[in-house]
PDB file of C-alpha atoms and ligand atoms in Angstrom:
ATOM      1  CA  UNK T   1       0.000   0.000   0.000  1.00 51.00           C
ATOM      2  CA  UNK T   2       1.282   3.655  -0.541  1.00 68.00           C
ATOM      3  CA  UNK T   3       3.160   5.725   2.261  1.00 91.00           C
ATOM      4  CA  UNK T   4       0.861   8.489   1.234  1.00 94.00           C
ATOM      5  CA  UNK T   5      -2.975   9.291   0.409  1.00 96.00           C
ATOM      6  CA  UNK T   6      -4.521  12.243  -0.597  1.00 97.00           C
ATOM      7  CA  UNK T   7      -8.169  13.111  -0.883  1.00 97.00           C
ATOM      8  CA  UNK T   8     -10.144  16.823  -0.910  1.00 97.00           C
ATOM      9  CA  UNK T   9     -13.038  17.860   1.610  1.00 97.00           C
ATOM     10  CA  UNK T  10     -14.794  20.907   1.160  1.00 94.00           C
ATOM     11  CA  UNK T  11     -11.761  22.360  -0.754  1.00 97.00           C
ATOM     12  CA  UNK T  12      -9.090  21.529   1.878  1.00 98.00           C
ATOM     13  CA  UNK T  13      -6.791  18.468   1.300  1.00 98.00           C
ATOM     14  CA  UNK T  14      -7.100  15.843   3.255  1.00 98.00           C
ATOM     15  CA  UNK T  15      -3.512  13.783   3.385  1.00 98.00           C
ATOM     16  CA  UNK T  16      -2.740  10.299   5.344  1.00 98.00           C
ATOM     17  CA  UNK T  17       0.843   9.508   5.558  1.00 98.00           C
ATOM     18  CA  UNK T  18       3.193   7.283   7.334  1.00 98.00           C
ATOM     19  CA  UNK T  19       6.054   9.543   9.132  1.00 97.00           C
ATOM     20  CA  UNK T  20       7.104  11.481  12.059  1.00 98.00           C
ATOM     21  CA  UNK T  21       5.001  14.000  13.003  1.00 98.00           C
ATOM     22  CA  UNK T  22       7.598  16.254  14.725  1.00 98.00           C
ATOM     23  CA  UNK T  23       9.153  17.283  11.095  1.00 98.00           C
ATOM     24  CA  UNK T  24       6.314  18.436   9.604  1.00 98.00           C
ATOM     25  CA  UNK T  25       6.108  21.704   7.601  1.00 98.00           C
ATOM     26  CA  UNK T  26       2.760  22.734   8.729  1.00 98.00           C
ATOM     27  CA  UNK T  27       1.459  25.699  10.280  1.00 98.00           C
ATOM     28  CA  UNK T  28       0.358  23.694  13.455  1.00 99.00           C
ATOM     29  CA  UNK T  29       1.229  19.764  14.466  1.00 99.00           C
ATOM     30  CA  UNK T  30      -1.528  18.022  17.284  1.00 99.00           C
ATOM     31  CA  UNK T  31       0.317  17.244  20.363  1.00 99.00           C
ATOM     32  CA  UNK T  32      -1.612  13.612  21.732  1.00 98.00           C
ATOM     33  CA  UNK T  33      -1.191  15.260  25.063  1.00 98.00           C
ATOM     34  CA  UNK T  34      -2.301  14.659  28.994  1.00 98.00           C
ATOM     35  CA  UNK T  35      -4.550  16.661  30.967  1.00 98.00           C
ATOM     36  CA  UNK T  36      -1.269  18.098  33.210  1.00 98.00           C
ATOM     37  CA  UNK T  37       0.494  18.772  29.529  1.00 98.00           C
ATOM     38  CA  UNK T  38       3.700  17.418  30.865  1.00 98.00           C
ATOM     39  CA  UNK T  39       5.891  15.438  28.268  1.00 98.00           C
ATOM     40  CA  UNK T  40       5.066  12.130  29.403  1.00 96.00           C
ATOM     41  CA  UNK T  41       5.836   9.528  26.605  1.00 96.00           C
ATOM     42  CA  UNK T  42       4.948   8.703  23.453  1.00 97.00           C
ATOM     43  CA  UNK T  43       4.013  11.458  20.572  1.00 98.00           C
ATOM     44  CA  UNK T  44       3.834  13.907  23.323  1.00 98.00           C
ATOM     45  CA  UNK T  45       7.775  13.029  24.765  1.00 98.00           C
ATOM     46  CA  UNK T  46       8.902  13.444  21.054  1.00 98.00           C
ATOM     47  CA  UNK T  47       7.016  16.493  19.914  1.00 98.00           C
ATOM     48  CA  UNK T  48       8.327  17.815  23.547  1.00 98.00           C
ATOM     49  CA  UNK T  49      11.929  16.648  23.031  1.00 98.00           C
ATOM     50  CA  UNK T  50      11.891  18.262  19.342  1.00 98.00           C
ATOM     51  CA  UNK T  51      10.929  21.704  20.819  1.00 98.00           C
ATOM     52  CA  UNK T  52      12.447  22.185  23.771  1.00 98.00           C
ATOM     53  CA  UNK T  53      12.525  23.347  26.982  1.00 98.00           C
ATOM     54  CA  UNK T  54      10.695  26.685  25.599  1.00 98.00           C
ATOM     55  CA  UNK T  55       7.693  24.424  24.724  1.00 98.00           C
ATOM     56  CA  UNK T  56       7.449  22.374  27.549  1.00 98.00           C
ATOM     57  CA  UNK T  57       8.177  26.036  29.709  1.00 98.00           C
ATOM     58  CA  UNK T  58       4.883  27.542  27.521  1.00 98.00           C
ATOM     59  CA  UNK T  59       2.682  23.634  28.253  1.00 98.00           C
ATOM     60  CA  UNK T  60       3.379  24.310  31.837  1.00 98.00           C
ATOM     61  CA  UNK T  61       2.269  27.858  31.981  1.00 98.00           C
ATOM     62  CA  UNK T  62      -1.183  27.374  30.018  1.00 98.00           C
ATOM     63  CA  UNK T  63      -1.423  24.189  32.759  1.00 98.00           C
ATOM     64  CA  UNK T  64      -0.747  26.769  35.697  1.00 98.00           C
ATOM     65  CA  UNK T  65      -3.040  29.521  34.200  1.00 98.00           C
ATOM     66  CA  UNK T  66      -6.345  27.155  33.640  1.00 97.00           C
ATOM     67  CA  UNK T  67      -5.342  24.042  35.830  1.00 98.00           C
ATOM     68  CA  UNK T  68      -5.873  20.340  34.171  1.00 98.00           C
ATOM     69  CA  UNK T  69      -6.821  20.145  30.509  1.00 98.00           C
ATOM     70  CA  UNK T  70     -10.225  18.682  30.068  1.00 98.00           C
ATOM     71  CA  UNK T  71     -10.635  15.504  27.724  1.00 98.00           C
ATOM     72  CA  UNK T  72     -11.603  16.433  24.130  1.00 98.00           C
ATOM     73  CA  UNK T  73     -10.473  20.442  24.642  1.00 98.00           C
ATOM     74  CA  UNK T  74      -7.275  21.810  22.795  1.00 98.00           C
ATOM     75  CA  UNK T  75      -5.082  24.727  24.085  1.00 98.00           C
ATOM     76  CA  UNK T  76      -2.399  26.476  21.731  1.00 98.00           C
ATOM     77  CA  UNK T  77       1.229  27.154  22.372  1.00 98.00           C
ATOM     78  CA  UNK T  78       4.373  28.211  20.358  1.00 98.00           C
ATOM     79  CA  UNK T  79       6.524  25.499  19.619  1.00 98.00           C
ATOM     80  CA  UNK T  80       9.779  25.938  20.325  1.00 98.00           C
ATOM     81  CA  UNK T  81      12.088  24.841  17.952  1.00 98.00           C
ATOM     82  CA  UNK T  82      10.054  22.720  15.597  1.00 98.00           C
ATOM     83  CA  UNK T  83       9.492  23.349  11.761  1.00 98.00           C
ATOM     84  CA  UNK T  84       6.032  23.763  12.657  1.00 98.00           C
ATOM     85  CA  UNK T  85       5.444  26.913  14.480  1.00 98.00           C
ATOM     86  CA  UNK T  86       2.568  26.074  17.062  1.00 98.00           C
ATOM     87  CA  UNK T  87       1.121  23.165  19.164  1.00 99.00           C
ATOM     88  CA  UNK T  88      -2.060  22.419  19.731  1.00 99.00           C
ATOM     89  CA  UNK T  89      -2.725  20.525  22.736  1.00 98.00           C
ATOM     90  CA  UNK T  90      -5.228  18.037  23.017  1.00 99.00           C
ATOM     91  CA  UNK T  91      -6.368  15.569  25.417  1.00 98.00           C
ATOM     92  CA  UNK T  92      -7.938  12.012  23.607  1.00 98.00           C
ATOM     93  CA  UNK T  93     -10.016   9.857  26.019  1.00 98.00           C
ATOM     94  CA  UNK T  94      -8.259   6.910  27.615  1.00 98.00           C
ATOM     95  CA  UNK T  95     -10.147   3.869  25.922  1.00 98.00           C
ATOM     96  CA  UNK T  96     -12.501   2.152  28.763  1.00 98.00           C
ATOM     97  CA  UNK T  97     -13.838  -0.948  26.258  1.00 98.00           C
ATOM     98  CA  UNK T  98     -15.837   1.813  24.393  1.00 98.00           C
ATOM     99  CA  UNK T  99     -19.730   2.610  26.052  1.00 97.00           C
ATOM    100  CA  UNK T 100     -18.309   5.567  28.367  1.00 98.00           C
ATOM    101  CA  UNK T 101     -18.181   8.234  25.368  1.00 98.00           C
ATOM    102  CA  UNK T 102     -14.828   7.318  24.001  1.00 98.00           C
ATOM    103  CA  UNK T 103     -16.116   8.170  19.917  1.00 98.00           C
ATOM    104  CA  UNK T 104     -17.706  11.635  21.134  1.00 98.00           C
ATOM    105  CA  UNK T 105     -14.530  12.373  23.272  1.00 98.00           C
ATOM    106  CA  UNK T 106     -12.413  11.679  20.489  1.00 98.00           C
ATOM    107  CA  UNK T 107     -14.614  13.858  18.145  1.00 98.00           C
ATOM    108  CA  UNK T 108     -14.306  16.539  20.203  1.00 98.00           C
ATOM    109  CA  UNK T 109     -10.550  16.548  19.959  1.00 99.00           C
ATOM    110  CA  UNK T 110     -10.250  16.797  16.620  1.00 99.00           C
ATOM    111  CA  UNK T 111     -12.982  19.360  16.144  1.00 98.00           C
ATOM    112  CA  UNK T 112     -11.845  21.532  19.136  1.00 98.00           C
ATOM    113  CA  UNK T 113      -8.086  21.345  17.568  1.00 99.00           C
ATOM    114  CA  UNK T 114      -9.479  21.913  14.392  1.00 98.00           C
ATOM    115  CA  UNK T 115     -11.417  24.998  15.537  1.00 98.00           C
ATOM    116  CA  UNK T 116      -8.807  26.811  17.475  1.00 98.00           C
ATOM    117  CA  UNK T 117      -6.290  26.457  14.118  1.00 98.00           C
ATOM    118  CA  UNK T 118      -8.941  28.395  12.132  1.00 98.00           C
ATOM    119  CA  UNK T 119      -9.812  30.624  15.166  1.00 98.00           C
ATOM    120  CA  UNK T 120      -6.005  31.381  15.211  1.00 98.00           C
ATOM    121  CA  UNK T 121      -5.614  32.094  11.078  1.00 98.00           C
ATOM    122  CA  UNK T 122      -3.558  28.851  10.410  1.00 98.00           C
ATOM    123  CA  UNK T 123      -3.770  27.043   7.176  1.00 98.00           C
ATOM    124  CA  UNK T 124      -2.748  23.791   7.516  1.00 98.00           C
ATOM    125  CA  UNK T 125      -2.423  21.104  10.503  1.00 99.00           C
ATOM    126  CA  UNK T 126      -1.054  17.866  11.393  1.00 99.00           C
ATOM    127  CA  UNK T 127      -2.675  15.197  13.603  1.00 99.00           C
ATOM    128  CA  UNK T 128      -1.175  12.169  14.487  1.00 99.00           C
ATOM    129  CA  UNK T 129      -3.686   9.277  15.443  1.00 99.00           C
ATOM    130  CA  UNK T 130      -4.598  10.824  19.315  1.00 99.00           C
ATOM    131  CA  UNK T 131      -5.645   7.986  22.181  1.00 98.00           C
ATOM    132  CA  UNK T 132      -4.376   5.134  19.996  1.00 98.00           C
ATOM    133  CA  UNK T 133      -1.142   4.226  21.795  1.00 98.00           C
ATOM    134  CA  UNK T 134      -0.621   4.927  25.439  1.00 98.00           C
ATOM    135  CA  UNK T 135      -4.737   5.584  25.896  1.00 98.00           C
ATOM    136  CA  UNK T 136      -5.489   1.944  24.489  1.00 98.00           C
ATOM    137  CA  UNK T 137      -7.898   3.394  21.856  1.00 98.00           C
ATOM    138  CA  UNK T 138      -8.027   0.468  19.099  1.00 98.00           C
ATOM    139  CA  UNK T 139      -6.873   1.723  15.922  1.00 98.00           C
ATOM    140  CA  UNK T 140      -9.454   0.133  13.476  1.00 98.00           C
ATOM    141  CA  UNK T 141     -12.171   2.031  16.061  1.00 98.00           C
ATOM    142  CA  UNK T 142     -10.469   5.427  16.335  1.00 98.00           C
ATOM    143  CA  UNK T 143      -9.469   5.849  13.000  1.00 98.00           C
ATOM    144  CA  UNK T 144     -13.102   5.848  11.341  1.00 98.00           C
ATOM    145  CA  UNK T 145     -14.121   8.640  14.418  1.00 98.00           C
ATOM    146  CA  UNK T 146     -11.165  10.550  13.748  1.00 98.00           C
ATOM    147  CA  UNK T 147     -12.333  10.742   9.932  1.00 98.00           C
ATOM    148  CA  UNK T 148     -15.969  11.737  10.326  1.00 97.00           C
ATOM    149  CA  UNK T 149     -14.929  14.131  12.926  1.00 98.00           C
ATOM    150  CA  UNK T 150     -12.549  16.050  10.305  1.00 98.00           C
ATOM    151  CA  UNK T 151     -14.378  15.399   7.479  1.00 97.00           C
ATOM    152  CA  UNK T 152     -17.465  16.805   9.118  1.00 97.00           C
ATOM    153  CA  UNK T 153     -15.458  20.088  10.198  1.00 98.00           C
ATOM    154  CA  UNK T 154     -14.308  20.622   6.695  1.00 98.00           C
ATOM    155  CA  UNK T 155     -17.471  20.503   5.228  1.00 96.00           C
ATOM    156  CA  UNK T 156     -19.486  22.715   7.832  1.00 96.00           C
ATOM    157  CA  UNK T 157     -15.678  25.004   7.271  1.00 97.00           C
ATOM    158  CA  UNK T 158     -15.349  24.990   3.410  1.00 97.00           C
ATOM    159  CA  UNK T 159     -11.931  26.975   2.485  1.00 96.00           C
ATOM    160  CA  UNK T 160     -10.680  27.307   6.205  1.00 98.00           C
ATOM    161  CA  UNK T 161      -7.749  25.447   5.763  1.00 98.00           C
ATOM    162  CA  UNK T 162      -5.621  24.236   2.834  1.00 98.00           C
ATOM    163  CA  UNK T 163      -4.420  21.108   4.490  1.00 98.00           C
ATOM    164  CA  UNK T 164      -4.910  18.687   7.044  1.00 98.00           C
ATOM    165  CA  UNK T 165      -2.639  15.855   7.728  1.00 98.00           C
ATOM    166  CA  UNK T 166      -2.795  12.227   9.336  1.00 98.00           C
ATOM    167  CA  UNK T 167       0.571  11.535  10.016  1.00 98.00           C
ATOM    168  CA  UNK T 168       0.484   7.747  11.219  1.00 98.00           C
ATOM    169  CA  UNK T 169       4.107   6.704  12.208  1.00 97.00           C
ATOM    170  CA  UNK T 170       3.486   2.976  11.769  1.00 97.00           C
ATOM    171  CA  UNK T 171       2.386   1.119   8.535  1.00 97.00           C
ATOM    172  CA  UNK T 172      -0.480  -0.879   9.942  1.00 98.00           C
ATOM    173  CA  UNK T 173      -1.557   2.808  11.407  1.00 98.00           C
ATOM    174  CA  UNK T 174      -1.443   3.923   7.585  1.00 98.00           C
ATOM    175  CA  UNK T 175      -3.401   0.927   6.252  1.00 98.00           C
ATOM    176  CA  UNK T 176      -6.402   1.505   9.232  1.00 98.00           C
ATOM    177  CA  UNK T 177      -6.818   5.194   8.508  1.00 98.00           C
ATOM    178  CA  UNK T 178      -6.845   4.141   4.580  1.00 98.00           C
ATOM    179  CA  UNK T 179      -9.326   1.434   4.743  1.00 98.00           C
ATOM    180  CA  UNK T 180     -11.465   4.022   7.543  1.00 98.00           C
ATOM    181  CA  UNK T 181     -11.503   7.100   4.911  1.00 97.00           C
ATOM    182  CA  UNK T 182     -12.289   4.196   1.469  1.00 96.00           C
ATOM    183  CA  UNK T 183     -15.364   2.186   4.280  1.00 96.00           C
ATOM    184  CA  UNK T 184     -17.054   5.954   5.537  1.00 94.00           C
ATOM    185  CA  UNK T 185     -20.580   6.379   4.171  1.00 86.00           C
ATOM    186  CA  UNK T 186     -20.250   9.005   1.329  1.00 82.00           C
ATOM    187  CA  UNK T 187     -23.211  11.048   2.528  1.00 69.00           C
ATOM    188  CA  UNK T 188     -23.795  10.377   6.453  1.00 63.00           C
ATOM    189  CA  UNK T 189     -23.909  13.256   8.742  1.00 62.00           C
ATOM    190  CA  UNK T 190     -20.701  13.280  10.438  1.00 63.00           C
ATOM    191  CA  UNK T 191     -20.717  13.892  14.058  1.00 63.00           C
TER     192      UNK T 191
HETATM  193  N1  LIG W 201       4.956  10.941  15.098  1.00 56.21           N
HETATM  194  C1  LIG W 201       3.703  10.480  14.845  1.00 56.21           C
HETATM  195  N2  LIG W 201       3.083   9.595  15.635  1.00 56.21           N
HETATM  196  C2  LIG W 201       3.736   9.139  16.719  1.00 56.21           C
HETATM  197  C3  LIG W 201       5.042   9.565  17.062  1.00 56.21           C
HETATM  198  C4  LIG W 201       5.647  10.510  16.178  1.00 56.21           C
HETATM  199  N3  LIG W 201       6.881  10.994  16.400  1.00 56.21           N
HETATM  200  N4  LIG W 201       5.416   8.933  18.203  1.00 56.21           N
HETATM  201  C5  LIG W 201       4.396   8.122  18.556  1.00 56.21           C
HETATM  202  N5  LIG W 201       3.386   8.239  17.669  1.00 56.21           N
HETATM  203  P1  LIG W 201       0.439   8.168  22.286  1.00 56.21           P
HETATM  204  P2  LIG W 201      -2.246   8.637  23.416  1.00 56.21           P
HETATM  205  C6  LIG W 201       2.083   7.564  17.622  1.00 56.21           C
HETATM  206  O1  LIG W 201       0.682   7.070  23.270  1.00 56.21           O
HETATM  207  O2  LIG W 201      -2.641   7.221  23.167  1.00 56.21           O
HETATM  208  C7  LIG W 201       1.571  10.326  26.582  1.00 56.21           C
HETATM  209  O3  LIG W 201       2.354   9.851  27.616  1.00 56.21           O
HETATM  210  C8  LIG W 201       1.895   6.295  18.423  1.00 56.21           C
HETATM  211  O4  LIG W 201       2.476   5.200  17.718  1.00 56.21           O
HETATM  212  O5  LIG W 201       1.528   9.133  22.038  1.00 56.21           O
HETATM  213  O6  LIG W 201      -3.207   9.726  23.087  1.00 56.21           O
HETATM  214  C9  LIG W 201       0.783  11.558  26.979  1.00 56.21           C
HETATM  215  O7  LIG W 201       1.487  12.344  27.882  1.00 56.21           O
HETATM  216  C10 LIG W 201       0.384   6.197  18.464  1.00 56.21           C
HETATM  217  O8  LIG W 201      -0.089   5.651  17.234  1.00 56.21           O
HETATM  218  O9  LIG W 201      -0.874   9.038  22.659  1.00 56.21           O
HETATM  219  C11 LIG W 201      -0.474  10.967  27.568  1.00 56.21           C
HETATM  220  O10 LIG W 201      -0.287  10.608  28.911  1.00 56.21           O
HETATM  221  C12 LIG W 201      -0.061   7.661  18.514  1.00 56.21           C
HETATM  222  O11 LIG W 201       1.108   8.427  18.205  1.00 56.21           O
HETATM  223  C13 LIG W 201      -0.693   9.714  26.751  1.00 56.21           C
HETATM  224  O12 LIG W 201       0.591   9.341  26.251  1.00 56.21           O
HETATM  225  C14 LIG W 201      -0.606   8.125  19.847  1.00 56.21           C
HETATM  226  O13 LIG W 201       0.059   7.453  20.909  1.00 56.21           O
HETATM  227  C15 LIG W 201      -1.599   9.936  25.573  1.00 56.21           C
HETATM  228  O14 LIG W 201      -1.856   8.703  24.960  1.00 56.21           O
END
C-alpha cells in the first residue's frame, strides 16, 4: 500500500501519511497530550523533546493559568524549535472498552483542535492518530471517528484550511486510517 494518500473535503486536502510527526512543515502539528500537559511519553515526549525546553516552559504555563486540561479540549502554544510553528494541545479519552463516550470524546478533539487552528488564522495542521497508543484506543475504532470528525469540520468550514494531515508513524496505522476514509458512508452526517 502507498506511504501516502490524498483526498479533498470541502476544498481543503485531506492527506494520510506514514512519518514522524515532529518534522512536519505545517502551520500547526496536534500534540496527543495529557490533561497536566507534561511530556510524558509517546508522541507527546517526542514532539516535547523536538521543541524544547521553551515548549514544555509555555505547556506548563497554560497548565498553571487554567489548571488540568479537560478531555476532548485543545489549548495552543508556540513550539519551540520545531518546523512547525505552534502546538495544539489536546487531550484524547483513555479507551474504557468503548460505552463511556470514548467516539464523542475523540470527536471533540479533533474538532476543538481543528477549531482553534482556524480561530487562530492557520492554514494547515497535522494530527497524528490521538488515544491510539498509550490511551489503548483500538486503531481500526479510532481511525473511522477521527475521519468523520474532520471530514465533518471541513465541510461545515469549506476553504478554512488548505491542508490537514494524518501523520500515522506505523504502517499498519497507515493501512487503518486508509481502509477508515475508502469504508465511511459518502453522505452520512458526520458527528
Ligand atoms: N509521530 C507520529 N506519531 C507518533 C510519534 C511521532 N513521532 N510517536 C508516537 N506516535 P500516544 P495517546 C504515535 O501514546 O494514546 C503520553 O504519555 C503512536 O504510535 O503518544 O493519546 C501523553 O502524555 C500512536 O499511534 O498518545 C499521555 O499521557 C499515537 O502516536 C498519553 O501518552 C498516539 O500514541 C496519551 O496517549
Amino acid at each position: 500500500m502507498s506511504e501516502r494518500f490524498a483526498a479533498e473535503v470541502g476544498g481543503t486536502r485531506l492527506v494520510l501519511l506514514r512519518g514522524d510527526i515532529t518534522t512536519q512543515d505545517v502551520d500547526a502539528i496536534v500534540n496527543a497530550a495529557n490533561p497536566e500537559l507534561t511530556p510524558g511519553g509517546g508522541v507527546s515526549g517526542a514532539i516535547h523533546r523536538a521543541g524544547g525546553p521553551a515548549l514544555t516552559r509555555a505547556a506548563a504555563q497554560i497548565r498553571r493559568e487554567r489548571g488540568p486540561l479537560p478531555t476532548g479540549e485543545a489549548v495552543i502554544t508556540p513550539s519551540g524549535k520545531l518546523r512547525a510553528r505552534w502546538v495544539i494541545h489536546t487531550v484524547g479519552p483513555v479507551w474504557r472498552g468503548g460505552r463511556h463516550r470514548e467516539a464523542d470524546l475523540l470527536a471533540r478533539a479533533y474538532r476543538s483542535s481543528l477549531a482553534l487552528a482556524v480561530a487562530h488564522l492557520l492554514r494547515s495542521i497535522a494530527f497524528p492518530s490521538i488515544s491510539t497508543g498509550v490511551y489503548g484506543y483500538p486503531v481500526e475504532e479510532a481511525a473511522p471517528v477521527a475521519l468523520r470528525a474532520v471530514r465533518g469540520f471541513l465541510r461545515a468550514h469549506p476553504q478554512a484550511l488548505d491542508e490537514v494531515r494524518f501523520v500515522l508513524f506505523s504502517a499498519g496505522d497507515l493501512a487503518a486510517y486508509r481502509q477508515a476514509w475508502e469504508g465511511l458512508p459518502a453522505e452520512a452526517p458526520d458527528p
